PDB file of C-alpha atoms in Angstrom:
ATOM      1  CA  MET A   1      28.750 127.337 -78.964  1.00  0.00           C
ATOM      2  CA  GLU A   2      32.119 127.065 -77.235  1.00  0.00           C
ATOM      3  CA  ASN A   3      32.592 124.525 -74.447  1.00  0.00           C
ATOM      4  CA  CYS A   4      32.823 126.429 -71.138  1.00  0.00           C
ATOM      5  CA  ALA A   5      34.083 123.496 -69.082  1.00  0.00           C
ATOM      6  CA  PRO A   6      37.452 124.195 -67.468  1.00  0.00           C
ATOM      7  CA  LYS A   7      40.432 122.415 -69.003  1.00  0.00           C
ATOM      8  CA  LEU A   8      41.599 119.643 -66.740  1.00  0.00           C
ATOM      9  CA  GLN A   9      45.279 119.203 -65.948  1.00  0.00           C
ATOM     10  CA  LYS A  10      47.096 116.206 -64.532  1.00  0.00           C
ATOM     11  CA  PHE A  11      49.044 116.403 -61.279  1.00  0.00           C
ATOM     12  CA  ILE A  12      51.209 113.770 -59.627  1.00  0.00           C
ATOM     13  CA  VAL A  13      51.374 113.643 -55.844  1.00  0.00           C
ATOM     14  CA  TRP A  14      54.134 112.003 -53.819  1.00  0.00           C
ATOM     15  CA  ALA A  15      53.074 111.827 -50.164  1.00  0.00           C
ATOM     16  CA  PRO A  16      55.706 110.059 -48.059  1.00  0.00           C
ATOM     17  CA  ASP A  17      54.720 108.655 -44.706  1.00  0.00           C
ATOM     18  CA  TYR A  18      56.252 109.862 -41.475  1.00  0.00           C
ATOM     19  CA  THR A  19      58.991 107.496 -40.325  1.00  0.00           C
ATOM     20  CA  ASP A  20      58.008 107.586 -36.646  1.00  0.00           C
ATOM     21  CA  GLU A  21      57.263 104.354 -34.836  1.00  0.00           C
ATOM     22  CA  GLY A  22      53.544 103.626 -35.027  1.00  0.00           C
ATOM     23  CA  THR A  23      52.950 105.293 -38.405  1.00  0.00           C
ATOM     24  CA  LEU A  24      52.248 101.987 -40.159  1.00  0.00           C
ATOM     25  CA  GLU A  25      49.718 101.060 -37.481  1.00  0.00           C
ATOM     26  CA  LEU A  26      48.097 104.497 -37.817  1.00  0.00           C
ATOM     27  CA  ARG A  27      47.999 104.130 -41.615  1.00  0.00           C
ATOM     28  CA  MET A  28      46.285 100.762 -41.338  1.00  0.00           C
ATOM     29  CA  SER A  29      43.803 101.979 -38.701  1.00  0.00           C
ATOM     30  CA  VAL A  30      42.511 104.806 -40.947  1.00  0.00           C
ATOM     31  CA  ARG A  31      42.957 103.022 -44.291  1.00  0.00           C
ATOM     32  CA  GLU A  32      39.287 102.108 -44.756  1.00  0.00           C
ATOM     33  CA  ALA A  33      38.231 105.721 -44.088  1.00  0.00           C
ATOM     34  CA  HIS A  34      40.892 106.925 -46.560  1.00  0.00           C
ATOM     35  CA  LEU A  35      39.710 104.519 -49.263  1.00  0.00           C
ATOM     36  CA  GLY A  36      36.037 105.205 -48.606  1.00  0.00           C
ATOM     37  CA  HIS A  37      36.479 108.973 -48.772  1.00  0.00           C
ATOM     38  CA  ASN A  38      38.418 108.773 -52.037  1.00  0.00           C
ATOM     39  CA  GLN A  39      36.176 106.245 -53.802  1.00  0.00           C
ATOM     40  CA  LYS A  40      33.876 108.955 -55.194  1.00  0.00           C
ATOM     41  CA  TYR A  41      36.915 110.738 -56.690  1.00  0.00           C
ATOM     42  CA  ILE A  42      38.116 107.489 -58.230  1.00  0.00           C
ATOM     43  CA  ASP A  43      34.646 106.839 -59.631  1.00  0.00           C
ATOM     44  CA  ASP A  44      34.331 110.306 -61.196  1.00  0.00           C
ATOM     45  CA  GLY A  45      37.868 110.257 -62.659  1.00  0.00           C
ATOM     46  CA  THR A  46      39.333 112.961 -60.415  1.00  0.00           C
ATOM     47  CA  ILE A  47      41.835 110.432 -59.080  1.00  0.00           C
ATOM     48  CA  ARG A  48      43.082 108.634 -62.172  1.00  0.00           C
ATOM     49  CA  VAL A  49      45.436 106.276 -60.358  1.00  0.00           C
ATOM     50  CA  GLY A  50      46.825 105.988 -56.870  1.00  0.00           C
ATOM     51  CA  GLY A  51      48.209 103.621 -54.315  1.00  0.00           C
ATOM     52  CA  GLY A  52      50.673 102.871 -51.601  1.00  0.00           C
ATOM     53  CA  VAL A  53      54.392 102.868 -52.281  1.00  0.00           C
ATOM     54  CA  LEU A  54      56.211 100.059 -50.522  1.00  0.00           C
ATOM     55  CA  THR A  55      59.718 100.018 -49.144  1.00  0.00           C
ATOM     56  CA  ALA A  56      62.327  98.317 -51.322  1.00  0.00           C
ATOM     57  CA  ASP A  57      62.298  95.202 -49.123  1.00  0.00           C
ATOM     58  CA  SER A  58      58.508  94.768 -49.257  1.00  0.00           C
ATOM     59  CA  PHE A  59      56.427  92.877 -51.759  1.00  0.00           C
ATOM     60  CA  PRO A  60      52.709  93.306 -52.501  1.00  0.00           C
ATOM     61  CA  GLY A  61      50.455  90.843 -50.731  1.00  0.00           C
ATOM     62  CA  LYS A  62      53.031  89.713 -48.184  1.00  0.00           C
ATOM     63  CA  PRO A  63      52.028  89.990 -44.519  1.00  0.00           C
ATOM     64  CA  ASP A  64      55.105  92.071 -43.648  1.00  0.00           C
ATOM     65  CA  MET A  65      54.516  94.848 -46.216  1.00  0.00           C
ATOM     66  CA  LYS A  66      55.970  98.191 -45.157  1.00  0.00           C
ATOM     67  CA  PHE A  67      54.686 101.409 -46.696  1.00  0.00           C
ATOM     68  CA  HIS A  68      56.924 104.289 -47.681  1.00  0.00           C
ATOM     69  CA  GLY A  69      54.079 106.602 -48.701  1.00  0.00           C
ATOM     70  CA  SER A  70      51.419 107.161 -51.342  1.00  0.00           C
ATOM     71  CA  PHE A  71      51.260 108.340 -54.928  1.00  0.00           C
ATOM     72  CA  LEU A  72      48.249 109.755 -56.725  1.00  0.00           C
ATOM     73  CA  LEU A  73      47.531 111.118 -60.157  1.00  0.00           C
ATOM     74  CA  TYR A  74      44.752 113.697 -60.202  1.00  0.00           C
ATOM     75  CA  GLU A  75      42.991 115.213 -63.195  1.00  0.00           C
ATOM     76  CA  VAL A  76      41.564 118.544 -62.047  1.00  0.00           C
ATOM     77  CA  GLU A  77      41.441 122.262 -62.827  1.00  0.00           C
ATOM     78  CA  SER A  78      44.387 123.471 -60.725  1.00  0.00           C
ATOM     79  CA  ILE A  79      47.107 122.623 -58.246  1.00  0.00           C
ATOM     80  CA  GLU A  80      45.048 124.357 -55.537  1.00  0.00           C
ATOM     81  CA  VAL A  81      42.290 121.788 -56.038  1.00  0.00           C
ATOM     82  CA  VAL A  82      44.823 118.976 -55.557  1.00  0.00           C
ATOM     83  CA  ARG A  83      46.243 120.663 -52.457  1.00  0.00           C
ATOM     84  CA  ASN A  84      42.732 120.834 -50.988  1.00  0.00           C
ATOM     85  CA  PHE A  85      42.137 117.125 -51.690  1.00  0.00           C
ATOM     86  CA  ILE A  86      45.432 116.218 -50.018  1.00  0.00           C
ATOM     87  CA  GLU A  87      44.968 118.462 -46.986  1.00  0.00           C
ATOM     88  CA  THR A  88      41.495 117.043 -46.274  1.00  0.00           C
ATOM     89  CA  ASP A  89      42.534 113.398 -46.660  1.00  0.00           C
ATOM     90  CA  ILE A  90      42.580 111.434 -43.397  1.00  0.00           C
ATOM     91  CA  TYR A  91      46.159 110.308 -44.094  1.00  0.00           C
ATOM     92  CA  TYR A  92      47.090 114.003 -43.940  1.00  0.00           C
ATOM     93  CA  THR A  93      44.865 115.034 -41.020  1.00  0.00           C
ATOM     94  CA  ALA A  94      45.630 111.948 -38.899  1.00  0.00           C
ATOM     95  CA  GLY A  95      49.394 112.303 -39.355  1.00  0.00           C
ATOM     96  CA  VAL A  96      50.276 109.435 -41.686  1.00  0.00           C
ATOM     97  CA  TRP A  97      51.705 111.588 -44.481  1.00  0.00           C
ATOM     98  CA  ASP A  98      54.735 113.771 -43.746  1.00  0.00           C
ATOM     99  CA  LYS A  99      53.191 117.193 -44.414  1.00  0.00           C
ATOM    100  CA  ASP A 100      56.566 118.879 -44.995  1.00  0.00           C
ATOM    101  CA  LYS A 101      57.621 116.422 -47.696  1.00  0.00           C
ATOM    102  CA  ILE A 102      54.506 116.169 -49.872  1.00  0.00           C
ATOM    103  CA  VAL A 103      55.203 117.038 -53.505  1.00  0.00           C
ATOM    104  CA  ILE A 104      52.508 118.092 -55.986  1.00  0.00           C
ATOM    105  CA  LEU A 105      53.617 118.671 -59.577  1.00  0.00           C
ATOM    106  CA  PRO A 106      51.893 119.076 -62.952  1.00  0.00           C
ATOM    107  CA  VAL A 107      52.673 116.330 -65.463  1.00  0.00           C
ATOM    108  CA  VAL A 108      52.403 115.753 -69.183  1.00  0.00           C
ATOM    109  CA  LEU A 109      51.816 112.103 -69.963  1.00  0.00           C
ATOM    110  CA  ALA A 110      53.747 110.348 -72.701  1.00  0.00           C
ATOM    111  CA  THR A 111      51.383 107.371 -72.656  1.00  0.00           C
ATOM    112  CA  PRO A 112      47.584 107.305 -72.773  1.00  0.00           C
ATOM    113  CA  PHE A 113      45.366 105.907 -70.055  1.00  0.00           C
ATOM    114  CA  PRO A 114      43.884 102.523 -71.051  1.00  0.00           C
TER     115      PRO A 114
END
């Protein structure tokens, strides 16, 4: 019997933050909701990897970190599924991510996941 499960594809998302004053504070105020909402997708493998992208003058763990945006790697059926995930994320709905600059592209990985 042939497997009827849809073939999953990988998509990379670049979601830059708005550059308006107050965006970092907004990001931090909704961060826990963002992480909580996405935890189930991390747990089930839909989000394979993701995180905040820092500005060039920031370093992880320092108190003055400045975020430039977010990146995510999804493994799902279609780009429409990714778009739905992005457009329902609190970073999108609250106005952290710059909606006009979000990029979603299919990728072929040259390295395996650990």
